[in-house]
Tab-separated table of C-alpha atoms and ligand atoms in Angstrom:
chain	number	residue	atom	x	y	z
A	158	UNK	CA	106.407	58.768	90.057
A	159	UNK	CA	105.179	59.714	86.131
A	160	UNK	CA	105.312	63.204	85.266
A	161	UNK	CA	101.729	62.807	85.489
A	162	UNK	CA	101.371	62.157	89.258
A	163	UNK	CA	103.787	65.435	89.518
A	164	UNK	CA	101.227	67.525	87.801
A	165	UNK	CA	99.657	70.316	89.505
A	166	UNK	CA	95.921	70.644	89.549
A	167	UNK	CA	95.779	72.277	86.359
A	168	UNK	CA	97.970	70.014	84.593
A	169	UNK	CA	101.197	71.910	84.689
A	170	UNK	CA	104.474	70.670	86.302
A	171	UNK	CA	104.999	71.888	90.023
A	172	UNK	CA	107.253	74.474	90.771
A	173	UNK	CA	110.804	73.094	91.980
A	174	UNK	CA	113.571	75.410	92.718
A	175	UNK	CA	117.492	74.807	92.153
A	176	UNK	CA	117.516	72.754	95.533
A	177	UNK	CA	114.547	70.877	95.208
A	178	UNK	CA	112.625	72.252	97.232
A	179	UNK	CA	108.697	72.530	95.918
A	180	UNK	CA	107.061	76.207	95.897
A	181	UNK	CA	102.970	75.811	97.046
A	182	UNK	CA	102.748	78.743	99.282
A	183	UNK	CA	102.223	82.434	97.859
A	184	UNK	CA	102.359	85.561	99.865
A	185	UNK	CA	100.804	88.422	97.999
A	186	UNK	CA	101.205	91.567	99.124
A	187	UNK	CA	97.888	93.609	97.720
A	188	UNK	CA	99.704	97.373	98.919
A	189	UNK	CA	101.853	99.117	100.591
A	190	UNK	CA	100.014	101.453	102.404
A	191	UNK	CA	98.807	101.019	105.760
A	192	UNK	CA	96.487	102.974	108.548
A	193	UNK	CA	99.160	102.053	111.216
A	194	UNK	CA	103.106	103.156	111.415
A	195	UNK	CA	104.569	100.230	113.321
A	196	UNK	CA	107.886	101.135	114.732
A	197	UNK	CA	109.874	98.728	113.766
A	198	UNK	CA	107.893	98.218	110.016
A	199	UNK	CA	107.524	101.837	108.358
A	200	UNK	CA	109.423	104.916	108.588
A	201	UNK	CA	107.251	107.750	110.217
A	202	UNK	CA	106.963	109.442	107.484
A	203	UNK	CA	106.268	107.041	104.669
A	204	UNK	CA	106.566	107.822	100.701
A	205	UNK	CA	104.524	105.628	99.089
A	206	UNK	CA	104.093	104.058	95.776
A	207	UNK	CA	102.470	106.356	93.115
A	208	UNK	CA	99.334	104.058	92.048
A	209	UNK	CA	100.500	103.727	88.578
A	210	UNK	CA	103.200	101.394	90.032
A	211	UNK	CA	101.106	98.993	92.084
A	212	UNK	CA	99.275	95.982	90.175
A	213	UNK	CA	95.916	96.308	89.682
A	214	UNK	CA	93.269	94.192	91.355
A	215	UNK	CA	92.896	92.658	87.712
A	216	UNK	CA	96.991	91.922	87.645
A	217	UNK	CA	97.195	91.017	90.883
A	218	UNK	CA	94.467	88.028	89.922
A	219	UNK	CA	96.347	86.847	86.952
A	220	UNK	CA	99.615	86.779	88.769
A	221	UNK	CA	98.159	84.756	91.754
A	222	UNK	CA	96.021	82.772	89.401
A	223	UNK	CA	99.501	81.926	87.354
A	224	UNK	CA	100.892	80.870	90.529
A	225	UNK	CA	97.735	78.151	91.316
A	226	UNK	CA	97.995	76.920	88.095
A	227	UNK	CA	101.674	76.020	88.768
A	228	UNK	CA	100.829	74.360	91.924
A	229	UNK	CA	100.570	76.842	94.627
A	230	UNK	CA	98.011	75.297	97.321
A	231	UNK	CA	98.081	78.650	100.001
A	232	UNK	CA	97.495	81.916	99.171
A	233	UNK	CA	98.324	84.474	101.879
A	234	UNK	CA	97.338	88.133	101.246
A	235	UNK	CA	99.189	90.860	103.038
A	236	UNK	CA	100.574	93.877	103.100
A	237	UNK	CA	101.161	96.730	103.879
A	238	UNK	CA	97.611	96.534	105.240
A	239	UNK	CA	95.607	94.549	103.152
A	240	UNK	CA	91.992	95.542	103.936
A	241	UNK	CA	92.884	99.456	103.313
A	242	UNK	CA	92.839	98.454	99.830
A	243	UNK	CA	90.056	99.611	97.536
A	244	UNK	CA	88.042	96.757	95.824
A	245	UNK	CA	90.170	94.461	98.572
A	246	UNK	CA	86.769	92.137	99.148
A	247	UNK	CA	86.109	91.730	95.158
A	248	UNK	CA	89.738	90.676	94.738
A	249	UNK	CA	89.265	88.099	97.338
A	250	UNK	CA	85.693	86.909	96.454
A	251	UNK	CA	87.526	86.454	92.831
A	252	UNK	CA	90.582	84.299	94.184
A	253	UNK	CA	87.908	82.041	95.972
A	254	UNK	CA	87.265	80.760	92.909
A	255	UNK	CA	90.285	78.685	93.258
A	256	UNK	CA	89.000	77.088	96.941
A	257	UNK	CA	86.067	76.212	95.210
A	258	UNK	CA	87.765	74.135	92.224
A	259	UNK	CA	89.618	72.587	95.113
A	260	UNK	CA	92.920	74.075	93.174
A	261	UNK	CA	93.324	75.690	96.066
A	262	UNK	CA	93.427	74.428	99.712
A	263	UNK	CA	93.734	77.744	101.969
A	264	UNK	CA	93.046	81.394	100.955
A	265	UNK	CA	94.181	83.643	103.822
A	266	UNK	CA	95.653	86.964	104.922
A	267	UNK	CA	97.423	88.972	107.827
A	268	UNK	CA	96.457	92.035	109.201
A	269	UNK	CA	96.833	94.641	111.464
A	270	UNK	CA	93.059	93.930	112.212
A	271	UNK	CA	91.744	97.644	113.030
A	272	UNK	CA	89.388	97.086	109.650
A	273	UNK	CA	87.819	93.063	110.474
A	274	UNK	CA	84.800	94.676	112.207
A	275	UNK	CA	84.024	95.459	109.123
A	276	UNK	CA	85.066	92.841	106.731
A	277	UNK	CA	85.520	89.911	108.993
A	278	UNK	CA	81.829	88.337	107.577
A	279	UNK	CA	82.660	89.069	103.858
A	280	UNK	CA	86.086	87.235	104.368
A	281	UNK	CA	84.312	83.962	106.028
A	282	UNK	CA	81.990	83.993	103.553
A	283	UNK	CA	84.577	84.021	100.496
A	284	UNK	CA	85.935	80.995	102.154
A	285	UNK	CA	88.716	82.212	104.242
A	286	UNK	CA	88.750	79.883	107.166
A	287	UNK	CA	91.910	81.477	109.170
A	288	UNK	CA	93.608	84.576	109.338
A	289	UNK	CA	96.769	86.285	110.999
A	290	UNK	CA	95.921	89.444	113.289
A	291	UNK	CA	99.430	91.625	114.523
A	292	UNK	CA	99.346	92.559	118.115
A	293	UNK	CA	101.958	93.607	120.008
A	294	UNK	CA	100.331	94.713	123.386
A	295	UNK	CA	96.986	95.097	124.617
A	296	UNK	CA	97.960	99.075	126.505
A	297	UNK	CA	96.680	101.423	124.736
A	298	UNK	CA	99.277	103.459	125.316
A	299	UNK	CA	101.933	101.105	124.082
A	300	UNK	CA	99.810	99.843	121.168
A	301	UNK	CA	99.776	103.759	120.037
A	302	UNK	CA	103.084	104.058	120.688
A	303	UNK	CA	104.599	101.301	118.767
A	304	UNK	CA	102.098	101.916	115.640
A	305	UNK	CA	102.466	105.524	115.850
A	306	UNK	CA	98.691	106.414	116.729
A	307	UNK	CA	96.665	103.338	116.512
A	308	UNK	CA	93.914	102.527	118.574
A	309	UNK	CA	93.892	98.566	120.329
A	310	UNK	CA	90.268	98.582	121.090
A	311	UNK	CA	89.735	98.539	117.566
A	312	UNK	CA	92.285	95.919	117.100
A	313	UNK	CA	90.306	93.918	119.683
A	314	UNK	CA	86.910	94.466	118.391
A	315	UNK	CA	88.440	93.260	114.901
A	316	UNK	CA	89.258	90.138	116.544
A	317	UNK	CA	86.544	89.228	118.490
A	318	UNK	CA	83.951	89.805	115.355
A	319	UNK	CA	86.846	87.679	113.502
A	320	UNK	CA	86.075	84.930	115.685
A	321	UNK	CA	82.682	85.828	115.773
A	322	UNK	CA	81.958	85.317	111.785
A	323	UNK	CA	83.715	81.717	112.814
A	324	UNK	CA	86.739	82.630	111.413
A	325	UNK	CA	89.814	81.120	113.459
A	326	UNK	CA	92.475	83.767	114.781
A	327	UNK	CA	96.414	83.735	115.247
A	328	UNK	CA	97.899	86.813	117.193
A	329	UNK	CA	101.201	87.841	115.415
A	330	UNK	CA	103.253	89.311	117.925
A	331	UNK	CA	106.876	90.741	117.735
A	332	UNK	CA	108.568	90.589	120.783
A	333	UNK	CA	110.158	93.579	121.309
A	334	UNK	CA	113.002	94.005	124.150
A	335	UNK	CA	112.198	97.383	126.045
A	336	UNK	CA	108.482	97.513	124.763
A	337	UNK	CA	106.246	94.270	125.736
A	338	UNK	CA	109.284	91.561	126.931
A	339	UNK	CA	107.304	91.589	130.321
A	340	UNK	CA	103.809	91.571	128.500
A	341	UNK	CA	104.243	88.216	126.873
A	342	UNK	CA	103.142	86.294	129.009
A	343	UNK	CA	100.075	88.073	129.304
A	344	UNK	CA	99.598	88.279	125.613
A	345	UNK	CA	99.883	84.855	125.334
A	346	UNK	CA	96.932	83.955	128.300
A	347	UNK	CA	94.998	86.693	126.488
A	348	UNK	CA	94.932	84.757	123.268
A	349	UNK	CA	94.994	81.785	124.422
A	350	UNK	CA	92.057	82.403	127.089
A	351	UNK	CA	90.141	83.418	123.415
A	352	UNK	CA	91.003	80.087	121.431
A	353	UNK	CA	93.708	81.424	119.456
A	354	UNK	CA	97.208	80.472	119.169
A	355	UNK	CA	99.838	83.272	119.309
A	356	UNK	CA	103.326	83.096	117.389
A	357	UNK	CA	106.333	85.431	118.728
A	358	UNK	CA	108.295	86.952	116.308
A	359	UNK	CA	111.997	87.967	116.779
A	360	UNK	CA	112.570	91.269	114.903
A	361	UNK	CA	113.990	91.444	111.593
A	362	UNK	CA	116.619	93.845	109.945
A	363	UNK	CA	114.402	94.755	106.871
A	364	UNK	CA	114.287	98.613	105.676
A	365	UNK	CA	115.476	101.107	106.958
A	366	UNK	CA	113.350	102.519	110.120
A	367	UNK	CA	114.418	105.629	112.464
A	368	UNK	CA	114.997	102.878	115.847
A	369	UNK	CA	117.892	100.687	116.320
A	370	UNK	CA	116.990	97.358	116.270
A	371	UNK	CA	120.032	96.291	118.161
A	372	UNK	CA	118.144	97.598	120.581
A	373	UNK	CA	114.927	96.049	119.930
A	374	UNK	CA	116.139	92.611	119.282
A	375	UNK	CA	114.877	90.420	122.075
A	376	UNK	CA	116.200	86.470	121.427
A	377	UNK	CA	113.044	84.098	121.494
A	378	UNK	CA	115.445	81.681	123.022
A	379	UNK	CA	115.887	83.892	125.664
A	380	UNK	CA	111.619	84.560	126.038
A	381	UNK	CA	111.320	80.878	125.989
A	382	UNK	CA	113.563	80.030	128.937
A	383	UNK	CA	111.560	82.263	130.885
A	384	UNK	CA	108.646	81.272	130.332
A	385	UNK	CA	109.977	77.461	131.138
A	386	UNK	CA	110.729	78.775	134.105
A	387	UNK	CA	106.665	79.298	134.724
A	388	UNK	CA	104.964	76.943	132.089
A	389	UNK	CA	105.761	73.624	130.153
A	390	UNK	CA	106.434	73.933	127.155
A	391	UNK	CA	105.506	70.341	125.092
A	392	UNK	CA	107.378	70.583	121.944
A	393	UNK	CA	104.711	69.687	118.417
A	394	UNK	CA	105.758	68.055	115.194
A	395	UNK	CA	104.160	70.870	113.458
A	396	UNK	CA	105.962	72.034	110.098
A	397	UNK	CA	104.398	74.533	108.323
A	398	UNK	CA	107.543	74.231	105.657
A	399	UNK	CA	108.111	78.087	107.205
A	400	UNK	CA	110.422	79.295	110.248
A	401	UNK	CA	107.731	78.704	112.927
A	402	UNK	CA	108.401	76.200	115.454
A	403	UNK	CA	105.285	75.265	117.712
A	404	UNK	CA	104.874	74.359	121.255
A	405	UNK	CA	101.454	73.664	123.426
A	406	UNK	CA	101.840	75.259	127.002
A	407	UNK	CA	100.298	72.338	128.914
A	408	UNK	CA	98.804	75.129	131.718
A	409	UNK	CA	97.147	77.486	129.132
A	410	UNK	CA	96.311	74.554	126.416
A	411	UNK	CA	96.996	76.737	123.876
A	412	UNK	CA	99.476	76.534	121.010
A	413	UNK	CA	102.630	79.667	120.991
A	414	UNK	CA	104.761	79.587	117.742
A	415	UNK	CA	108.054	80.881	117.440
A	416	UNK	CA	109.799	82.804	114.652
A	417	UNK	CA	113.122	82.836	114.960
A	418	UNK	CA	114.758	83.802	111.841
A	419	UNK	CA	117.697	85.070	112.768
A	420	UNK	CA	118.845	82.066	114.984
A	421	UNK	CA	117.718	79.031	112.879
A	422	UNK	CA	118.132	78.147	110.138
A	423	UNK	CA	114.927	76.981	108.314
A	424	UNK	CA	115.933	77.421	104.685
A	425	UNK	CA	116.205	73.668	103.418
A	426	UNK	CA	112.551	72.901	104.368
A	427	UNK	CA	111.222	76.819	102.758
A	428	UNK	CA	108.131	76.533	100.444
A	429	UNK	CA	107.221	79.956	100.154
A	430	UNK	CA	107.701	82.639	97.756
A	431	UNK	CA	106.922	86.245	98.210
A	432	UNK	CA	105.390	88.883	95.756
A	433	UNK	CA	105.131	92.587	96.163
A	434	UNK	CA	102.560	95.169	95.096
A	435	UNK	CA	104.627	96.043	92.447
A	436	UNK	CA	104.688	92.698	91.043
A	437	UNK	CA	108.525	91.844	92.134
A	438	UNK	CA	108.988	88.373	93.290
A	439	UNK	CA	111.627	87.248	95.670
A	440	UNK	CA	112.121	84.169	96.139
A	441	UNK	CA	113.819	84.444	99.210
A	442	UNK	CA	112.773	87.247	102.429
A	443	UNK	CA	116.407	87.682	103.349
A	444	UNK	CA	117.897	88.146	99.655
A	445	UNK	CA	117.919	90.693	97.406
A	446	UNK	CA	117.131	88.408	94.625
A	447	UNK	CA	113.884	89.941	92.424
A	448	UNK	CA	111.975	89.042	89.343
A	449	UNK	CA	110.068	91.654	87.582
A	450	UNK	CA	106.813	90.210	86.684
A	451	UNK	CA	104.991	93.487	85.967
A	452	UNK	CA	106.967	94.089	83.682
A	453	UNK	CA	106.571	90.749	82.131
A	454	UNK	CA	102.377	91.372	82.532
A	455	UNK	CA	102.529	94.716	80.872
A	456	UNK	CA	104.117	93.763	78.254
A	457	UNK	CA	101.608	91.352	77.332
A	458	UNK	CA	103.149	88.247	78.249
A	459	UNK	CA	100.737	85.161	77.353
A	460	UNK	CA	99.471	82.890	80.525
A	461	UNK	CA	102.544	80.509	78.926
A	462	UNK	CA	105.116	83.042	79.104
A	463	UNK	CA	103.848	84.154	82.740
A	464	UNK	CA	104.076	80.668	83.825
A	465	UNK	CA	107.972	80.813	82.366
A	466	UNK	CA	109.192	84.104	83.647
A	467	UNK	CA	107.440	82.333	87.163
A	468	UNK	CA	109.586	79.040	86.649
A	469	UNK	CA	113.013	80.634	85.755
A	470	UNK	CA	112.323	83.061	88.795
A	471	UNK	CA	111.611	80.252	91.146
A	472	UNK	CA	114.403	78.528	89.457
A	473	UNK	CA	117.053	80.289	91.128
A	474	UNK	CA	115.244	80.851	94.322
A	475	UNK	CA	118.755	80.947	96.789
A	476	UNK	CA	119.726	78.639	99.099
A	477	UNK	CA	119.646	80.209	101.895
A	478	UNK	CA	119.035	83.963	103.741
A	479	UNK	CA	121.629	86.304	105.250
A	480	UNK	CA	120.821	87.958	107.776
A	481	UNK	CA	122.984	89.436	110.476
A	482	UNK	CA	121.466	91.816	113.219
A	483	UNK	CA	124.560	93.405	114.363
A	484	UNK	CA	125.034	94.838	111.474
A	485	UNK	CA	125.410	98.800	110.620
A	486	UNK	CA	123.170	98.514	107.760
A	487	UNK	CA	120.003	96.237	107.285
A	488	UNK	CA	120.732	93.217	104.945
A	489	UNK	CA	117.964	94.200	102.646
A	490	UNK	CA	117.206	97.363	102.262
A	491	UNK	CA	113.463	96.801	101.213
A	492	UNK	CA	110.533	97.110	104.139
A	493	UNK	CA	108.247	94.708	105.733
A	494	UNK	CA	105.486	96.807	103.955
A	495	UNK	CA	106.650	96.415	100.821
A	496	UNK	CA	107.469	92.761	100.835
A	497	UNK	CA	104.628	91.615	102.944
A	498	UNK	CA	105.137	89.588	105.899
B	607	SAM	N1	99.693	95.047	108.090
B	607	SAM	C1	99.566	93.652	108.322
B	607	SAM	C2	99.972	93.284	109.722
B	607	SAM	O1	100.551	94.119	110.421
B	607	SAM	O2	99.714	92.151	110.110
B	607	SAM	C3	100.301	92.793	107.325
B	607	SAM	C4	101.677	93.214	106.900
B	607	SAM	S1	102.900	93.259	108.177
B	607	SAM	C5	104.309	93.808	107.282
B	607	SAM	C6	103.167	91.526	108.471
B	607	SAM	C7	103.890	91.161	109.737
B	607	SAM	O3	105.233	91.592	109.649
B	607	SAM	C8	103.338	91.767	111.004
B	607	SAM	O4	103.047	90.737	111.923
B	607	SAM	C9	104.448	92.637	111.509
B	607	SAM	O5	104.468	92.672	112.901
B	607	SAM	C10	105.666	91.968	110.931
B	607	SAM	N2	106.843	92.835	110.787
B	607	SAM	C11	106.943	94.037	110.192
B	607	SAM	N3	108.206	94.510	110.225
B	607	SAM	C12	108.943	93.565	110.867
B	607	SAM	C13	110.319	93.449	111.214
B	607	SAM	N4	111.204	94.383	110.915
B	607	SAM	N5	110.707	92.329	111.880
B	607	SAM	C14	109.809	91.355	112.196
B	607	SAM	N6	108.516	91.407	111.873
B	607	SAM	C15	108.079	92.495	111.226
B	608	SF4	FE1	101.237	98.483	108.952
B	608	SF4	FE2	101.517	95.867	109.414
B	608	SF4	FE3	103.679	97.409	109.007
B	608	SF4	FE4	102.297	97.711	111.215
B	608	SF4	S1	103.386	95.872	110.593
B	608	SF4	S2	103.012	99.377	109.873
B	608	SF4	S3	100.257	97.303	110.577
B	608	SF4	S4	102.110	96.977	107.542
């Protein structure tokens, strides 16, 4: 290969960490903030960032833009809750820019869905194609339970004027031992009954949050053998170069994902970095490792020396995560919310 095949769309070398590995996927988190208190995410009562601290709309352009032009090919926007942003539709109207250059192959984001009746046509028509809604149950009284007030029917309006506007729809779900173990399979007709797939996610020890997730933890190996025991499962070559691993059930036709980052490890085949509303990168979910590229922004760094601090950053993206769920204390002490999902 010449360095010129290597080139990114704009020209620039690709991003390759110490290992190899190539980074094209982004995960921007746009705030920390959300109108939900998931259990297991937030803290009930939540301090959040003064606004002085959080990129602007403006920075939070350049940064993403930065990555693009170093070969990033996704863009994921998340959260905290991304659509309780202000000016949250003009910053992704901007970004689709990039899909329309072609730089760009998928702009996307994940949320908690309670806003997509209203923004679900504005997002399709930017260009967004798919997005990522969380759902952990479809009781009301669960669903306000586990997010601390929240209201499902709003969650499943959101996703049925989601598919409505044509976008496509994948139910997050974290499975959750005493709370919705015996709902899964429910869940998963639900969604699948509605043309959208639906990925399980085994909890994670991020941040600090008042439960025990000892408690919570519920092994997707463990959710899968029971539902083997009901369904067939037909395993798909389907790498996403992230911790999902995809089955079809043959009886439901739809597709179930499973996140298991605590039992696999996934970490040689990881394209992804993160960034947080603060402008911190980490390079890895389950390190502490950081890069401060507000810092680098406000103090006028050129496009050149963005793309640098982004290269040396990327550079020493770690090997591997380290996370341990018996543990006292969580392995990183930053939230969810903060880092984006
Ligand atoms: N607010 C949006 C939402 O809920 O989809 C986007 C941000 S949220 C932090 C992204 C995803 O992270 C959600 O699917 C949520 O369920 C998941 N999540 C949050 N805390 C988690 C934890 N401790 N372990 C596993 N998943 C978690
Ligand atoms: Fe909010 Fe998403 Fe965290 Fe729930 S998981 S509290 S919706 S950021």
């Amino acid at each position: 290969m010449t360095p010129y095949d290597a080139a990114s769309p704009q020209g620039q070398a690709p991003l390759i960490d110490g290992f190899g590995r190539t980074v094209t996927y982004l995960r921007l988190s746009v705030t920390d903030r959300c109108d939900l208190r998931c259990v297991y995410c937030m803290a009930e009562h939540m301090t959040f960032l003064p606004k002085a601290e959080v990129l602007t709309l403006e920075e939070l352009d350049r940064i993403a833009t930065a990555f693009v032009g170093l070969g990033v090919r996704k863009l994921r926007l998340t959260g905290g809750e991304p659509l309780v942003r202000k000016g949250m539709m003009e910053l992704v109207e901007a970004l689709s820019r990039h899909l329309k250059t072609g730089a760009l192959s998928e702009l996307t984001l994940t949320t908690n869905g309670t806003r997509l009746t209203e923004f679900a046509g504005r997002l399709a028509a930017a260009g967004v194609k798919r997005i990522n809604v969380s759902l952990d149950t479809l009781k009301p009284d669960l669903f306000r339970k586990l997010t601390r007030g929240g209201d499902v029917a709003k969650v499943i309006a959101g996703i049925e004027a989601a598919q409505a506007a044509g976008l496509s729809v994948k139910i997050n779900t974290v499975a959750l031992k005493d709370d919705n173990a015996g709902e899964i399979p429910d869940l998963i007709r639900w969604a699948h009954a509605r043309g959208a797939d639906l990925t399980l996610i085994e909890t994670m020890p991020l941040g600090e949050v008042e439960a025990d997730r000892t408690d919570q933890f519920l092994s997707l190996k463990d959710v899968r053998q029971s539902l083997e025991s009901f369904w067939t499962l037909e395993e798909l070559p389907l790498n996403t170069g992230g911790p999902a691993r995809y089955v079809r059930i043959a009886e439901t036709g739809g597709r179930l994902g499973l996140i298991t980052p605590l039992s696999h490890n996934f970490c040689e085949a990881c394209n992804r970095v993160r960034l947080t509303c603060t402008g911190t990168l980490h390079t890895c979910l389950g390190q502490e490792d950081a890069s401060d590229l507000r810092a680098v922004l406000r103090a006028g760094a050129t496009d050149e020396q963005l793309a640098d601090a982004i290269r040396l950053a990327v550079d020493a993206k770690p090997k591997g995560h380290d996370f341990e769920i018996a543990r006292a204390k969580p392995a990183v002490a930053r939230h969810m919310s903060t880092t984006g999902g």
